[in-house]
Every structure is written in C-alpha cells, then in structure tokens.
N, CA and C atoms as an extended XYZ file, in Angstrom:
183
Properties=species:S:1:pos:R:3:atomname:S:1:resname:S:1:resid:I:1 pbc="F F F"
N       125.905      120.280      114.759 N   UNK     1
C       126.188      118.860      114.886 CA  UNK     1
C       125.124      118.157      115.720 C   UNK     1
N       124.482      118.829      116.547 N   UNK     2
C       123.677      117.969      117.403 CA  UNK     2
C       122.401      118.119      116.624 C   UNK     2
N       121.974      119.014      115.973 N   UNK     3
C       120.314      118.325      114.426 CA  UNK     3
C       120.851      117.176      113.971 C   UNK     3
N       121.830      117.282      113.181 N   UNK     4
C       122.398      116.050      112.315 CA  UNK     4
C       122.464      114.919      113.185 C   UNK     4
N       122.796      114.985      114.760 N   UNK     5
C       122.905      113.525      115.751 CA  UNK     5
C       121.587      113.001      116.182 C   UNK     5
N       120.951      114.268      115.944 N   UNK     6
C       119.010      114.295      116.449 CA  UNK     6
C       118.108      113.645      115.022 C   UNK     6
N       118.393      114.262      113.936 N   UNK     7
C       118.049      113.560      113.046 CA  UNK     7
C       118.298      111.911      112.761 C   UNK     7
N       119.719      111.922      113.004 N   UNK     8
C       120.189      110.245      112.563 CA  UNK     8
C       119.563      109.534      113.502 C   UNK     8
N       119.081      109.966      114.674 N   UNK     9
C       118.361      108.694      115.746 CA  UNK     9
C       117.101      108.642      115.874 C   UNK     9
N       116.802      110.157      115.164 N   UNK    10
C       115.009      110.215      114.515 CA  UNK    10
C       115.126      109.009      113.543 C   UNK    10
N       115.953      108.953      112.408 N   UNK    11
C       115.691      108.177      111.465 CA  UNK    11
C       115.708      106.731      111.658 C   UNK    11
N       116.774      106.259      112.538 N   UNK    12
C       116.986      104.864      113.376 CA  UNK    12
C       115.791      103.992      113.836 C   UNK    12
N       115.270      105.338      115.004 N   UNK    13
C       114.573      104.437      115.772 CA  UNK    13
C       113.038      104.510      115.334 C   UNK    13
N       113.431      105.574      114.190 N   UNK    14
C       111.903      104.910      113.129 CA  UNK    14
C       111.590      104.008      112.267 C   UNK    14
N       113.034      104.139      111.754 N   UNK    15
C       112.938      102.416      110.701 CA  UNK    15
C       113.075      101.549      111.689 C   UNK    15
N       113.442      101.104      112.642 N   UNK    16
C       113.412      100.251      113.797 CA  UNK    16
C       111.971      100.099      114.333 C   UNK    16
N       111.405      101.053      114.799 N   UNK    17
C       110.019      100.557      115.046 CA  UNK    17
C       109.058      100.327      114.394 C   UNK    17
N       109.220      100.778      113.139 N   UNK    18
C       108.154      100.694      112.005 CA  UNK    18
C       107.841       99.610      111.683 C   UNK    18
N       109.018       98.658      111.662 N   UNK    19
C       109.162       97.113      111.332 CA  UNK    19
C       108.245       96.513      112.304 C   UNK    19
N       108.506       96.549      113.678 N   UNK    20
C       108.007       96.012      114.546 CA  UNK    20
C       106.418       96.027      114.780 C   UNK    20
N       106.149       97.438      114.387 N   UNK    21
C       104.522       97.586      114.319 CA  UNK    21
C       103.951       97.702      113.416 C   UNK    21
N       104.454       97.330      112.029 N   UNK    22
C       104.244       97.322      111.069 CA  UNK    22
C       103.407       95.678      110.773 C   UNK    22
N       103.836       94.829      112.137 N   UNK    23
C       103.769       93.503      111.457 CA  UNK    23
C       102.250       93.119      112.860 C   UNK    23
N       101.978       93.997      113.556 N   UNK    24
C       101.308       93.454      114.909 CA  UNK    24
C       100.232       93.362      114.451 C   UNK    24
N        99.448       92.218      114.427 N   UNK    25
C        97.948       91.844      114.332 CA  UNK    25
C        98.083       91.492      112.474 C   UNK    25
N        98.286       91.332      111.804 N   UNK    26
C        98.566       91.206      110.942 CA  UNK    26
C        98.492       89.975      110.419 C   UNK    26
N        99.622       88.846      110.716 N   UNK    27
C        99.216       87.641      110.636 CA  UNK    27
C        99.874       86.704      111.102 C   UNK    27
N        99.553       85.354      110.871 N   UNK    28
C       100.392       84.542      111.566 CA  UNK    28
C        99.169       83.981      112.505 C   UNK    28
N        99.606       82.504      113.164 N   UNK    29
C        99.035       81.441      113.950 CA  UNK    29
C        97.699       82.214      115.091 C   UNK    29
N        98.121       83.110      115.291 N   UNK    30
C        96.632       83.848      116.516 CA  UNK    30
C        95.836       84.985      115.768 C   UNK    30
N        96.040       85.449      114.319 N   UNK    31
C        95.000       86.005      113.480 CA  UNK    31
C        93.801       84.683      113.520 C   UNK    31
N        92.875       85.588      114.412 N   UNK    32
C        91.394       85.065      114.296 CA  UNK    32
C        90.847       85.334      113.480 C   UNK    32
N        90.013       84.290      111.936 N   UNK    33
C        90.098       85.154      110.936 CA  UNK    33
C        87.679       84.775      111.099 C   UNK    33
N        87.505       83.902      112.025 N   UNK    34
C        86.072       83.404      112.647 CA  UNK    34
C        85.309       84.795      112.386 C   UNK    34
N        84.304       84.736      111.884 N   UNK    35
C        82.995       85.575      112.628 CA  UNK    35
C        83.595       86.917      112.057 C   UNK    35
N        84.816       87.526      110.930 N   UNK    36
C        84.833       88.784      110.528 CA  UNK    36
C        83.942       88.833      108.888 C   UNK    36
N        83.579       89.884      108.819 N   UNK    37
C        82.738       89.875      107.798 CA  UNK    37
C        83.252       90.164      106.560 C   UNK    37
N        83.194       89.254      105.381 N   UNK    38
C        83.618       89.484      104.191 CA  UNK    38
C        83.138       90.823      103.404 C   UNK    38
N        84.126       91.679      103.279 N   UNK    39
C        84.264       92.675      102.564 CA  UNK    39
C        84.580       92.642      101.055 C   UNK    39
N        83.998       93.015       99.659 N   UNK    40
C        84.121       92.918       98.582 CA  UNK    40
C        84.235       94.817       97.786 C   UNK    40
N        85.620       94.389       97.193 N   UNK    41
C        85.776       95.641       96.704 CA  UNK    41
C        85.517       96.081       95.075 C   UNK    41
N        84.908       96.641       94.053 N   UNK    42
C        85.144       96.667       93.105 CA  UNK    42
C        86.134       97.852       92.602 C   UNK    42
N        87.165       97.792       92.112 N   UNK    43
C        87.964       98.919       91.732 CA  UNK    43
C        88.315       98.394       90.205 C   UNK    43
N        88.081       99.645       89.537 N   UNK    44
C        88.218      100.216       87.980 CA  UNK    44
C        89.437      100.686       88.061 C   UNK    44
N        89.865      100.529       87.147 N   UNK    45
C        91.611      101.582       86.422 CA  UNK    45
C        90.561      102.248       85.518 C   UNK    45
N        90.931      103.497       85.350 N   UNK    46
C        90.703      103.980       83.585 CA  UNK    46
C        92.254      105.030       83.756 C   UNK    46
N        92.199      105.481       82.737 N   UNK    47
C        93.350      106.552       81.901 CA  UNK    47
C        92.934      108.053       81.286 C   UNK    47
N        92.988      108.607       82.113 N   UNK    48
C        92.051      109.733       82.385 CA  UNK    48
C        93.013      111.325       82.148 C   UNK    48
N        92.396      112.090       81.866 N   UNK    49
C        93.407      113.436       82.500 CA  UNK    49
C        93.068      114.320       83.377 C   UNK    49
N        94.191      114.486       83.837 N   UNK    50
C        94.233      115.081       85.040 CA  UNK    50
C        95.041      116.000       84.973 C   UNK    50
N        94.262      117.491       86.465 N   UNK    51
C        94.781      118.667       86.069 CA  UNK    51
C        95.153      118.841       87.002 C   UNK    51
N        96.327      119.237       87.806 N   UNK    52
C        97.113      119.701       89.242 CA  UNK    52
C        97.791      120.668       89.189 C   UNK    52
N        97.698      122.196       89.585 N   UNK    53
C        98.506      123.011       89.698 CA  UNK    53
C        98.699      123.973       87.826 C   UNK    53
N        97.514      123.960       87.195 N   UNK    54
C        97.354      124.116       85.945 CA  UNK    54
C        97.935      123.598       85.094 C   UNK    54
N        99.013      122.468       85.871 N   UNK    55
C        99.134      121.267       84.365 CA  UNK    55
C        98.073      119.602       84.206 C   UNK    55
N        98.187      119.651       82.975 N   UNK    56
C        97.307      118.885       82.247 CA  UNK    56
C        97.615      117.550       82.034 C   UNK    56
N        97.356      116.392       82.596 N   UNK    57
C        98.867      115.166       82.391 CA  UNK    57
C        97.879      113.623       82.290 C   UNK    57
N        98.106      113.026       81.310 N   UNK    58
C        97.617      111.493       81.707 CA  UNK    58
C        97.928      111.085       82.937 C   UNK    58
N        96.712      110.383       83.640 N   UNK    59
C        97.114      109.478       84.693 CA  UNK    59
C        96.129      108.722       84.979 C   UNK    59
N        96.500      107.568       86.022 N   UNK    60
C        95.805      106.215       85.674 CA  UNK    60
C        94.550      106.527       87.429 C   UNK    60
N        93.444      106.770       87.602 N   UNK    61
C        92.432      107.205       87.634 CA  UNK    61
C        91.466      106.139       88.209 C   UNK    61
C-alpha cells in the first residue's frame, strides 16, 4: 500500500508541476523577443520504409 501511496503523489505532483514549468519563459507581456536571431527551418515529409527490430513498415520519414 505505501508504492501505490508513493506512486499516486509521484504522479500528482508531476502533473502539477509540469504545468507550471511547462509555461516559464515562454510567453506572454516580458518575452523579449529584440536582438534574438531568426532561425529558418526546412523540413521534408516523405513516406519511406522503415525497418525496426526486423520488421519492415511504412512510415512518414
């Protein structure tokens, strides 16, 4: 009984803080957005196959 009481407040006070620091610097009125340097990404999809664990499977690549 006391894993299962240790677990449930593992799980609590992680979805609880996750939220909280999930959101810090991020955005809102004091994101300084001055003087950071524009970053440009190019990303492709293709449809490819792929092999993991000797199976053979479409996936998007």
């Amino acid at each position: 009984m006391k894993i299962l009481k240790s677990k449930i407040l593992f799980f609590v006070l992680t979805a609880l803080t996750t939220h909280v620091f999930g959101q810090v610097g991020t955005n809102g009125e004091d994101r300084k957005e001055e003087g950071r340097p524009v970053r440009e990404y190019n990303l492709v999809l293709e449809q490819n196959k792929l092999t993991l664990g000797g199976v053979t499977a479409d996936a998007m690549t």
